[in-house]
mmCIF file with all atom_site columns, N, CA and C in Angstrom:
data_model
loop_
_atom_site.group_PDB
_atom_site.id
_atom_site.type_symbol
_atom_site.label_atom_id
_atom_site.label_alt_id
_atom_site.label_comp_id
_atom_site.label_asym_id
_atom_site.label_entity_id
_atom_site.label_seq_id
_atom_site.pdbx_PDB_ins_code
_atom_site.Cartn_x
_atom_site.Cartn_y
_atom_site.Cartn_z
_atom_site.occupancy
_atom_site.B_iso_or_equiv
_atom_site.pdbx_formal_charge
_atom_site.auth_seq_id
_atom_site.auth_comp_id
_atom_site.auth_asym_id
_atom_site.auth_atom_id
_atom_site.pdbx_PDB_model_num
ATOM 1   N N  . MET A 1 1  ? 10.962 -31.435 -0.709 1.00 96.00 ? 1  MET A N  1
ATOM 2   C CA . MET A 1 1  ? 11.763 -30.782 0.287  1.00 96.00 ? 1  MET A CA 1
ATOM 3   C C  . MET A 1 1  ? 12.949 -31.669 0.612  1.00 96.00 ? 1  MET A C  1
ATOM 4   N N  . THR A 1 2  ? 13.890 -31.144 1.357  1.00 97.00 ? 2  THR A N  1
ATOM 5   C CA . THR A 1 2  ? 15.125 -31.861 1.669  1.00 97.00 ? 2  THR A CA 1
ATOM 6   C C  . THR A 1 2  ? 15.224 -32.094 3.171  1.00 97.00 ? 2  THR A C  1
ATOM 7   N N  . ASP A 1 3  ? 15.595 -33.319 3.567  1.00 96.00 ? 3  ASP A N  1
ATOM 8   C CA . ASP A 1 3  ? 15.783 -33.595 4.989  1.00 96.00 ? 3  ASP A CA 1
ATOM 9   C C  . ASP A 1 3  ? 17.182 -33.161 5.415  1.00 96.00 ? 3  ASP A C  1
ATOM 10  N N  . ARG A 1 4  ? 17.505 -33.334 6.666  1.00 95.00 ? 4  ARG A N  1
ATOM 11  C CA . ARG A 1 4  ? 18.801 -32.872 7.187  1.00 95.00 ? 4  ARG A CA 1
ATOM 12  C C  . ARG A 1 4  ? 19.973 -33.725 6.730  1.00 95.00 ? 4  ARG A C  1
ATOM 13  N N  . ALA A 1 5  ? 19.692 -34.835 6.077  1.00 96.00 ? 5  ALA A N  1
ATOM 14  C CA . ALA A 1 5  ? 20.758 -35.649 5.487  1.00 96.00 ? 5  ALA A CA 1
ATOM 15  C C  . ALA A 1 5  ? 20.959 -35.280 4.017  1.00 96.00 ? 5  ALA A C  1
ATOM 16  N N  . GLY A 1 6  ? 20.175 -34.323 3.513  1.00 97.00 ? 6  GLY A N  1
ATOM 17  C CA . GLY A 1 6  ? 20.309 -33.878 2.131  1.00 97.00 ? 6  GLY A CA 1
ATOM 18  C C  . GLY A 1 6  ? 19.493 -34.666 1.124  1.00 97.00 ? 6  GLY A C  1
ATOM 19  N N  . ARG A 1 7  ? 18.619 -35.559 1.595  1.00 96.00 ? 7  ARG A N  1
ATOM 20  C CA . ARG A 1 7  ? 17.795 -36.357 0.691  1.00 96.00 ? 7  ARG A CA 1
ATOM 21  C C  . ARG A 1 7  ? 16.520 -35.606 0.335  1.00 96.00 ? 7  ARG A C  1
ATOM 22  N N  . THR A 1 8  ? 16.156 -35.661 -0.932 1.00 97.00 ? 8  THR A N  1
ATOM 23  C CA . THR A 1 8  ? 14.947 -34.998 -1.396 1.00 97.00 ? 8  THR A CA 1
ATOM 24  C C  . THR A 1 8  ? 13.757 -35.920 -1.205 1.00 97.00 ? 8  THR A C  1
ATOM 25  N N  . GLY A 1 9  ? 12.681 -35.372 -0.666 1.00 98.00 ? 9  GLY A N  1
ATOM 26  C CA . GLY A 1 9  ? 11.484 -36.160 -0.439 1.00 98.00 ? 9  GLY A CA 1
ATOM 27  C C  . GLY A 1 9  ? 10.241 -35.315 -0.589 1.00 98.00 ? 9  GLY A C  1
ATOM 28  N N  . ILE A 1 10 ? 9.120  -35.914 -0.303 1.00 98.00 ? 10 ILE A N  1
ATOM 29  C CA . ILE A 1 10 ? 7.831  -35.238 -0.342 1.00 98.00 ? 10 ILE A CA 1
ATOM 30  C C  . ILE A 1 10 ? 7.449  -34.901 1.092  1.00 98.00 ? 10 ILE A C  1
ATOM 31  N N  . GLY A 1 11 ? 7.162  -33.632 1.343  1.00 98.00 ? 11 GLY A N  1
ATOM 32  C CA . GLY A 1 11 ? 6.772  -33.194 2.676  1.00 98.00 ? 11 GLY A CA 1
ATOM 33  C C  . GLY A 1 11 ? 5.267  -33.193 2.832  1.00 98.00 ? 11 GLY A C  1
ATOM 34  N N  . VAL A 1 12 ? 4.807  -33.747 3.947  1.00 98.00 ? 12 VAL A N  1
ATOM 35  C CA . VAL A 1 12 ? 3.387  -33.748 4.287  1.00 98.00 ? 12 VAL A CA 1
ATOM 36  C C  . VAL A 1 12 ? 3.291  -33.199 5.705  1.00 98.00 ? 12 VAL A C  1
ATOM 37  N N  . SER A 1 13 ? 2.473  -32.148 5.876  1.00 97.00 ? 13 SER A N  1
ATOM 38  C CA . SER A 1 13 ? 2.389  -31.556 7.207  1.00 97.00 ? 13 SER A CA 1
ATOM 39  C C  . SER A 1 13 ? 0.942  -31.358 7.632  1.00 97.00 ? 13 SER A C  1
ATOM 40  N N  . ALA A 1 14 ? 0.779  -31.269 8.942  1.00 97.00 ? 14 ALA A N  1
ATOM 41  C CA . ALA A 1 14 ? -0.515 -30.948 9.549  1.00 97.00 ? 14 ALA A CA 1
ATOM 42  C C  . ALA A 1 14 ? -0.234 -30.019 10.723 1.00 97.00 ? 14 ALA A C  1
ATOM 43  N N  . THR A 1 15 ? -1.145 -29.088 10.948 1.00 96.00 ? 15 THR A N  1
ATOM 44  C CA . THR A 1 15 ? -0.978 -28.134 12.040 1.00 96.00 ? 15 THR A CA 1
ATOM 45  C C  . THR A 1 15 ? -2.181 -28.223 12.971 1.00 96.00 ? 15 THR A C  1
ATOM 46  N N  . SER A 1 16 ? -1.884 -28.252 14.267 1.00 93.00 ? 16 SER A N  1
ATOM 47  C CA . SER A 1 16 ? -2.926 -28.296 15.279 1.00 93.00 ? 16 SER A CA 1
ATOM 48  C C  . SER A 1 16 ? -2.442 -27.544 16.508 1.00 93.00 ? 16 SER A C  1
ATOM 49  N N  . ASP A 1 17 ? -3.238 -26.594 16.991 1.00 90.00 ? 17 ASP A N  1
ATOM 50  C CA . ASP A 1 17 ? -2.902 -25.840 18.210 1.00 90.00 ? 17 ASP A CA 1
ATOM 51  C C  . ASP A 1 17 ? -1.495 -25.244 18.151 1.00 90.00 ? 17 ASP A C  1
ATOM 52  N N  . ALA A 1 18 ? -1.149 -24.616 17.030 1.00 91.00 ? 18 ALA A N  1
ATOM 53  C CA . ALA A 1 18 ? 0.141  -23.948 16.832 1.00 91.00 ? 18 ALA A CA 1
ATOM 54  C C  . ALA A 1 18 ? 1.328  -24.916 16.866 1.00 91.00 ? 18 ALA A C  1
ATOM 55  N N  . ILE A 1 19 ? 1.083  -26.194 16.624 1.00 94.00 ? 19 ILE A N  1
ATOM 56  C CA . ILE A 1 19 ? 2.147  -27.198 16.493 1.00 94.00 ? 19 ILE A CA 1
ATOM 57  C C  . ILE A 1 19 ? 2.068  -27.755 15.076 1.00 94.00 ? 19 ILE A C  1
ATOM 58  N N  . ARG A 1 20 ? 3.216  -27.765 14.376 1.00 95.00 ? 20 ARG A N  1
ATOM 59  C CA . ARG A 1 20 ? 3.259  -28.343 13.030 1.00 95.00 ? 20 ARG A CA 1
ATOM 60  C C  . ARG A 1 20 ? 3.957  -29.694 13.103 1.00 95.00 ? 20 ARG A C  1
ATOM 61  N N  . PHE A 1 21 ? 3.329  -30.682 12.511 1.00 97.00 ? 21 PHE A N  1
ATOM 62  C CA . PHE A 1 21 ? 3.886  -32.025 12.403 1.00 97.00 ? 21 PHE A CA 1
ATOM 63  C C  . PHE A 1 21 ? 4.237  -32.230 10.934 1.00 97.00 ? 21 PHE A C  1
ATOM 64  N N  . LEU A 1 22 ? 5.443  -32.663 10.655 1.00 97.00 ? 22 LEU A N  1
ATOM 65  C CA . LEU A 1 22 ? 5.919  -32.801 9.286  1.00 97.00 ? 22 LEU A CA 1
ATOM 66  C C  . LEU A 1 22 ? 6.528  -34.181 9.077  1.00 97.00 ? 22 LEU A C  1
ATOM 67  N N  . LEU A 1 23 ? 6.123  -34.829 8.001  1.00 98.00 ? 23 LEU A N  1
ATOM 68  C CA . LEU A 1 23 ? 6.750  -36.077 7.556  1.00 98.00 ? 23 LEU A CA 1
ATOM 69  C C  . LEU A 1 23 ? 7.432  -35.792 6.228  1.00 98.00 ? 23 LEU A C  1
ATOM 70  N N  . ILE A 1 24 ? 8.626  -36.327 6.045  1.00 98.00 ? 24 ILE A N  1
ATOM 71  C CA . ILE A 1 24 ? 9.296  -36.272 4.747  1.00 98.00 ? 24 ILE A CA 1
ATOM 72  C C  . ILE A 1 24 ? 9.399  -37.710 4.264  1.00 98.00 ? 24 ILE A C  1
ATOM 73  N N  . LEU A 1 25 ? 8.789  -37.969 3.111  1.00 97.00 ? 25 LEU A N  1
ATOM 74  C CA . LEU A 1 25 ? 8.681  -39.323 2.576  1.00 97.00 ? 25 LEU A CA 1
ATOM 75  C C  . LEU A 1 25 ? 9.515  -39.484 1.314  1.00 97.00 ? 25 LEU A C  1
ATOM 76  N N  . ASN A 1 26 ? 10.081 -40.679 1.143  1.00 96.00 ? 26 ASN A N  1
ATOM 77  C CA . ASN A 1 26 ? 10.784 -41.023 -0.093 1.00 96.00 ? 26 ASN A CA 1
ATOM 78  C C  . ASN A 1 26 ? 9.764  -41.019 -1.225 1.00 96.00 ? 26 ASN A C  1
ATOM 79  N N  . PRO A 1 27 ? 9.983  -40.250 -2.290 1.00 96.00 ? 27 PRO A N  1
ATOM 80  C CA . PRO A 1 27 ? 8.975  -40.149 -3.344 1.00 96.00 ? 27 PRO A CA 1
ATOM 81  C C  . PRO A 1 27 ? 8.783  -41.433 -4.155 1.00 96.00 ? 27 PRO A C  1
ATOM 82  N N  . THR A 1 28 ? 9.735  -42.330 -4.126 1.00 95.00 ? 28 THR A N  1
ATOM 83  C CA . THR A 1 28 ? 9.641  -43.577 -4.882 1.00 95.00 ? 28 THR A CA 1
ATOM 84  C C  . THR A 1 28 ? 9.026  -44.707 -4.069 1.00 95.00 ? 28 THR A C  1
ATOM 85  N N  . THR A 1 29 ? 9.497  -44.860 -2.825 1.00 93.00 ? 29 THR A N  1
ATOM 86  C CA . THR A 1 29 ? 9.071  -46.005 -2.011 1.00 93.00 ? 29 THR A CA 1
ATOM 87  C C  . THR A 1 29 ? 8.020  -45.660 -0.966 1.00 93.00 ? 29 THR A C  1
ATOM 88  N N  . GLY A 1 30 ? 7.886  -44.376 -0.634 1.00 94.00 ? 30 GLY A N  1
ATOM 89  C CA . GLY A 1 30 ? 6.967  -43.973 0.417  1.00 94.00 ? 30 GLY A CA 1
ATOM 90  C C  . GLY A 1 30 ? 7.528  -44.146 1.815  1.00 94.00 ? 30 GLY A C  1
ATOM 91  N N  . GLU A 1 31 ? 8.761  -44.616 1.929  1.00 94.00 ? 31 GLU A N  1
ATOM 92  C CA . GLU A 1 31 ? 9.371  -44.806 3.241  1.00 94.00 ? 31 GLU A CA 1
ATOM 93  C C  . GLU A 1 31 ? 9.578  -43.467 3.938  1.00 94.00 ? 31 GLU A C  1
ATOM 94  N N  . LEU A 1 32 ? 9.479  -43.492 5.253  1.00 96.00 ? 32 LEU A N  1
ATOM 95  C CA . LEU A 1 32 ? 9.676  -42.302 6.057  1.00 96.00 ? 32 LEU A CA 1
ATOM 96  C C  . LEU A 1 32 ? 11.159 -41.956 6.129  1.00 96.00 ? 32 LEU A C  1
ATOM 97  N N  . LEU A 1 33 ? 11.510 -40.746 5.707  1.00 97.00 ? 33 LEU A N  1
ATOM 98  C CA . LEU A 1 33 ? 12.894 -40.277 5.785  1.00 97.00 ? 33 LEU A CA 1
ATOM 99  C C  . LEU A 1 33 ? 13.142 -39.474 7.054  1.00 97.00 ? 33 LEU A C  1
ATOM 100 N N  . ALA A 1 34 ? 12.154 -38.641 7.434  1.00 97.00 ? 34 ALA A N  1
ATOM 101 C CA . ALA A 1 34 ? 12.325 -37.783 8.603  1.00 97.00 ? 34 ALA A CA 1
ATOM 102 C C  . ALA A 1 34 ? 10.969 -37.370 9.157  1.00 97.00 ? 34 ALA A C  1
ATOM 103 N N  . TYR A 1 35 ? 10.999 -37.000 10.436 1.00 97.00 ? 35 TYR A N  1
ATOM 104 C CA . TYR A 1 35 ? 9.812  -36.520 11.150 1.00 97.00 ? 35 TYR A CA 1
ATOM 105 C C  . TYR A 1 35 ? 10.224 -35.270 11.917 1.00 97.00 ? 35 TYR A C  1
ATOM 106 N N  . GLU A 1 36 ? 9.362  -34.262 11.915 1.00 97.00 ? 36 GLU A N  1
ATOM 107 C CA . GLU A 1 36 ? 9.649  -33.037 12.646 1.00 97.00 ? 36 GLU A CA 1
ATOM 108 C C  . GLU A 1 36 ? 8.392  -32.545 13.346 1.00 97.00 ? 36 GLU A C  1
ATOM 109 N N  . ARG A 1 37 ? 8.585  -32.032 14.556 1.00 96.00 ? 37 ARG A N  1
ATOM 110 C CA . ARG A 1 37 ? 7.506  -31.363 15.280 1.00 96.00 ? 37 ARG A CA 1
ATOM 111 C C  . ARG A 1 37 ? 8.028  -29.979 15.650 1.00 96.00 ? 37 ARG A C  1
ATOM 112 N N  . ALA A 1 38 ? 7.252  -28.942 15.322 1.00 94.00 ? 38 ALA A N  1
ATOM 113 C CA . ALA A 1 38 ? 7.697  -27.578 15.589 1.00 94.00 ? 38 ALA A CA 1
ATOM 114 C C  . ALA A 1 38 ? 6.580  -26.761 16.226 1.00 94.00 ? 38 ALA A C  1
ATOM 115 N N  . ALA A 1 39 ? 6.947  -25.969 17.225 1.00 91.00 ? 39 ALA A N  1
ATOM 116 C CA . ALA A 1 39 ? 6.027  -25.002 17.828 1.00 91.00 ? 39 ALA A CA 1
ATOM 117 C C  . ALA A 1 39 ? 6.054  -23.763 16.943 1.00 91.00 ? 39 ALA A C  1
ATOM 118 N N  . LEU A 1 40 ? 4.903  -23.347 16.466 1.00 90.00 ? 40 LEU A N  1
ATOM 119 C CA . LEU A 1 40 ? 4.844  -22.222 15.535 1.00 90.00 ? 40 LEU A CA 1
ATOM 120 C C  . LEU A 1 40 ? 4.827  -20.867 16.226 1.00 90.00 ? 40 LEU A C  1
ATOM 121 N N  . THR A 1 41 ? 4.462  -20.827 17.489 1.00 88.00 ? 41 THR A N  1
ATOM 122 C CA . THR A 1 41 ? 4.465  -19.575 18.242 1.00 88.00 ? 41 THR A CA 1
ATOM 123 C C  . THR A 1 41 ? 5.293  -19.766 19.506 1.00 88.00 ? 41 THR A C  1
ATOM 124 N N  . PRO A 1 42 ? 6.004  -18.730 19.926 1.00 81.00 ? 42 PRO A N  1
ATOM 125 C CA . PRO A 1 42 ? 6.820  -18.850 21.136 1.00 81.00 ? 42 PRO A CA 1
ATOM 126 C C  . PRO A 1 42 ? 5.951  -19.011 22.378 1.00 81.00 ? 42 PRO A C  1
ATOM 127 N N  . PRO A 1 43 ? 6.451  -19.737 23.367 1.00 76.00 ? 43 PRO A N  1
ATOM 128 C CA . PRO A 1 43 ? 5.699  -19.852 24.618 1.00 76.00 ? 43 PRO A CA 1
ATOM 129 C C  . PRO A 1 43 ? 5.650  -18.493 25.336 1.00 76.00 ? 43 PRO A C  1
ATOM 130 N N  . PRO A 1 44 ? 4.668  -18.279 26.186 1.00 79.00 ? 44 PRO A N  1
ATOM 131 C CA . PRO A 1 44 ? 4.577  -17.014 26.926 1.00 79.00 ? 44 PRO A CA 1
ATOM 132 C C  . PRO A 1 44 ? 5.858  -16.733 27.708 1.00 79.00 ? 44 PRO A C  1
ATOM 133 N N  . GLY A 1 45 ? 6.317  -15.493 27.634 1.00 82.00 ? 45 GLY A N  1
ATOM 134 C CA . GLY A 1 45 ? 7.525  -15.091 28.359 1.00 82.00 ? 45 GLY A CA 1
ATOM 135 C C  . GLY A 1 45 ? 8.828  -15.435 27.649 1.00 82.00 ? 45 GLY A C  1
ATOM 136 N N  . SER A 1 46 ? 8.750  -16.050 26.477 1.00 82.00 ? 46 SER A N  1
ATOM 137 C CA . SER A 1 46 ? 9.952  -16.438 25.743 1.00 82.00 ? 46 SER A CA 1
ATOM 138 C C  . SER A 1 46 ? 10.541 -15.237 25.011 1.00 82.00 ? 46 SER A C  1
ATOM 139 N N  . ASP A 1 47 ? 11.859 -15.232 24.852 1.00 85.00 ? 47 ASP A N  1
ATOM 140 C CA . ASP A 1 47 ? 12.505 -14.154 24.107 1.00 85.00 ? 47 ASP A CA 1
ATOM 141 C C  . ASP A 1 47 ? 12.751 -14.524 22.641 1.00 85.00 ? 47 ASP A C  1
ATOM 142 N N  . ARG A 1 48 ? 12.302 -15.677 22.230 1.00 82.00 ? 48 ARG A N  1
ATOM 143 C CA . ARG A 1 48 ? 12.505 -16.087 20.839 1.00 82.00 ? 48 ARG A CA 1
ATOM 144 C C  . ARG A 1 48 ? 11.330 -15.639 19.986 1.00 82.00 ? 48 ARG A C  1
ATOM 145 N N  . SER A 1 49 ? 11.552 -15.594 18.687 1.00 81.00 ? 49 SER A N  1
ATOM 146 C CA . SER A 1 49 ? 10.465 -15.263 17.766 1.00 81.00 ? 49 SER A CA 1
ATOM 147 C C  . SER A 1 49 ? 10.452 -16.294 16.652 1.00 81.00 ? 49 SER A C  1
ATOM 148 N N  . GLY A 1 50 ? 9.293  -16.574 16.144 1.00 81.00 ? 50 GLY A N  1
ATOM 149 C CA . GLY A 1 50 ? 9.168  -17.527 15.053 1.00 81.00 ? 50 GLY A CA 1
ATOM 150 C C  . GLY A 1 50 ? 9.121  -18.967 15.513 1.00 81.00 ? 50 GLY A C  1
ATOM 151 N N  . PRO A 1 51 ? 8.981  -19.888 14.553 1.00 85.00 ? 51 PRO A N  1
ATOM 152 C CA . PRO A 1 51 ? 8.864  -21.320 14.867 1.00 85.00 ? 51 PRO A CA 1
ATOM 153 C C  . PRO A 1 51 ? 10.134 -21.889 15.504 1.00 85.00 ? 51 PRO A C  1
ATOM 154 N N  . MET A 1 52 ? 9.948  -22.939 16.298 1.00 89.00 ? 52 MET A N  1
ATOM 155 C CA . MET A 1 52 ? 11.075 -23.628 16.916 1.00 89.00 ? 52 MET A CA 1
ATOM 156 C C  . MET A 1 52 ? 10.844 -25.130 16.830 1.00 89.00 ? 52 MET A C  1
ATOM 157 N N  . VAL A 1 53 ? 11.783 -25.833 16.219 1.00 91.00 ? 53 VAL A N  1
ATOM 158 C CA . VAL A 1 53 ? 11.703 -27.292 16.141 1.00 91.00 ? 53 VAL A CA 1
ATOM 159 C C  . VAL A 1 53 ? 12.020 -27.850 17.526 1.00 91.00 ? 53 VAL A C  1
ATOM 160 N N  . ASP A 1 54 ? 11.122 -28.683 18.044 1.00 89.00 ? 54 ASP A N  1
ATOM 161 C CA . ASP A 1 54 ? 11.379 -29.281 19.345 1.00 89.00 ? 54 ASP A CA 1
ATOM 162 C C  . ASP A 1 54 ? 11.559 -30.798 19.278 1.00 89.00 ? 54 ASP A C  1
ATOM 163 N N  . ASP A 1 55 ? 11.365 -31.379 18.107 1.00 94.00 ? 55 ASP A N  1
ATOM 164 C CA . ASP A 1 55 ? 11.635 -32.809 17.921 1.00 94.00 ? 55 ASP A CA 1
ATOM 165 C C  . ASP A 1 55 ? 11.917 -33.056 16.450 1.00 94.00 ? 55 ASP A C  1
ATOM 166 N N  . TYR A 1 56 ? 13.004 -33.777 16.176 1.00 96.00 ? 56 TYR A N  1
ATOM 167 C CA . TYR A 1 56 ? 13.340 -34.117 14.792 1.00 96.00 ? 56 TYR A CA 1
ATOM 168 C C  . TYR A 1 56 ? 13.964 -35.507 14.804 1.00 96.00 ? 56 TYR A C  1
ATOM 169 N N  . GLN A 1 57 ? 13.443 -36.381 13.976 1.00 96.00 ? 57 GLN A N  1
ATOM 170 C CA . GLN A 1 57 ? 14.004 -37.727 13.870 1.00 96.00 ? 57 GLN A CA 1
ATOM 171 C C  . GLN A 1 57 ? 14.353 -37.978 12.417 1.00 96.00 ? 57 GLN A C  1
ATOM 172 N N  . LEU A 1 58 ? 15.549 -38.459 12.211 1.00 96.00 ? 58 LEU A N  1
ATOM 173 C CA . LEU A 1 58 ? 16.058 -38.746 10.884 1.00 96.00 ? 58 LEU A CA 1
ATOM 174 C C  . LEU A 1 58 ? 16.257 -40.250 10.773 1.00 96.00 ? 58 LEU A C  1
ATOM 175 N N  . PHE A 1 59 ? 15.665 -40.863 9.752  1.00 95.00 ? 59 PHE A N  1
ATOM 176 C CA . PHE A 1 59 ? 15.750 -42.306 9.563  1.00 95.00 ? 59 PHE A CA 1
ATOM 177 C C  . PHE A 1 59 ? 16.733 -42.590 8.435  1.00 95.00 ? 59 PHE A C  1
ATOM 178 N N  . LEU A 1 60 ? 17.940 -43.027 8.793  1.00 93.00 ? 60 LEU A N  1
ATOM 179 C CA . LEU A 1 60 ? 19.003 -43.221 7.813  1.00 93.00 ? 60 LEU A CA 1
ATOM 180 C C  . LEU A 1 60 ? 19.119 -44.655 7.329  1.00 93.00 ? 60 LEU A C  1
ATOM 181 N N  . VAL A 1 61 ? 18.785 -45.595 8.180  1.00 89.00 ? 61 VAL A N  1
ATOM 182 C CA . VAL A 1 61 ? 18.954 -47.007 7.837  1.00 89.00 ? 61 VAL A CA 1
ATOM 183 C C  . VAL A 1 61 ? 17.648 -47.744 8.149  1.00 89.00 ? 61 VAL A C  1
ATOM 184 N N  . HIS A 1 62 ? 17.301 -48.646 7.294  1.00 80.00 ? 62 HIS A N  1
ATOM 185 C CA . HIS A 1 62 ? 16.164 -49.507 7.586  1.00 80.00 ? 62 HIS A CA 1
ATOM 186 C C  . HIS A 1 62 ? 16.533 -50.919 7.142  1.00 80.00 ? 62 HIS A C  1
ATOM 187 N N  . ALA A 1 63 ? 15.855 -51.867 7.700  1.00 80.00 ? 63 ALA A N  1
ATOM 188 C CA . ALA A 1 63 ? 16.101 -53.266 7.359  1.00 80.00 ? 63 ALA A CA 1
ATOM 189 C C  . ALA A 1 63 ? 14.765 -53.980 7.237  1.00 80.00 ? 63 ALA A C  1
ATOM 190 N N  . ARG A 1 64 ? 14.785 -55.031 6.494  1.00 78.00 ? 64 ARG A N  1
ATOM 191 C CA . ARG A 1 64 ? 13.598 -55.838 6.342  1.00 78.00 ? 64 ARG A CA 1
ATOM 192 C C  . ARG A 1 64 ? 13.989 -57.283 6.602  1.00 78.00 ? 64 ARG A C  1
ATOM 193 N N  . ALA A 1 65 ? 13.140 -57.979 7.311  1.00 83.00 ? 65 ALA A N  1
ATOM 194 C CA . ALA A 1 65 ? 13.408 -59.388 7.600  1.00 83.00 ? 65 ALA A CA 1
ATOM 195 C C  . ALA A 1 65 ? 12.148 -60.187 7.321  1.00 83.00 ? 65 ALA A C  1
ATOM 196 N N  . ASN A 1 66 ? 12.306 -61.283 6.653  1.00 85.00 ? 66 ASN A N  1
ATOM 197 C CA . ASN A 1 66 ? 11.192 -62.200 6.441  1.00 85.00 ? 66 ASN A CA 1
ATOM 198 C C  . ASN A 1 66 ? 11.152 -63.149 7.622  1.00 85.00 ? 66 ASN A C  1
ATOM 199 N N  . SER A 1 67 ? 9.964  -63.472 8.063  1.00 80.00 ? 67 SER A N  1
ATOM 200 C CA . SER A 1 67 ? 9.845  -64.429 9.142  1.00 80.00 ? 67 SER A CA 1
ATOM 201 C C  . SER A 1 67 ? 8.925  -65.543 8.675  1.00 80.00 ? 67 SER A C  1
ATOM 202 N N  . SER A 1 68 ? 9.170  -66.698 9.212  1.00 73.00 ? 68 SER A N  1
ATOM 203 C CA . SER A 1 68 ? 8.305  -67.824 8.890  1.00 73.00 ? 68 SER A CA 1
ATOM 204 C C  . SER A 1 68 ? 7.975  -68.559 10.175 1.00 73.00 ? 68 SER A C  1
ATOM 205 N N  . SER A 1 69 ? 6.807  -69.114 10.189 1.00 67.00 ? 69 SER A N  1
ATOM 206 C CA . SER A 1 69 ? 6.378  -69.871 11.351 1.00 67.00 ? 69 SER A CA 1
ATOM 207 C C  . SER A 1 69 ? 6.529  -71.352 11.034 1.00 67.00 ? 69 SER A C  1
ATOM 208 N N  . ASN A 1 70 ? 7.204  -72.070 11.906 1.00 63.00 ? 70 ASN A N  1
ATOM 209 C CA . ASN A 1 70 ? 7.422  -73.502 11.706 1.00 63.00 ? 70 ASN A CA 1
ATOM 210 C C  . ASN A 1 70 ? 6.505  -74.323 12.588 1.00 63.00 ? 70 ASN A C  1
ATOM 211 N N  . SER A 1 71 ? 5.347  -73.793 12.939 1.00 55.00 ? 71 SER A N  1
ATOM 212 C CA . SER A 1 71 ? 4.449  -74.555 13.819 1.00 55.00 ? 71 SER A CA 1
ATOM 213 C C  . SER A 1 71 ? 3.446  -75.329 13.031 1.00 55.00 ? 71 SER A C  1
#
């Protein structure tokens, strides 16, 4: 699947209580590219239909640092 930055990854999802949790992972490194949480059913009294994303995080930059202990 493709994240909102246009990167292709592997999607892994789980659904619980009409909430879908989705991770999009880099297929080579396994790094997290994006996270999404969506309500699959509208709340009572809502005029919307179908799923609604209520949280989305896109991870564009990552860094790695080596640390050493001098004790």
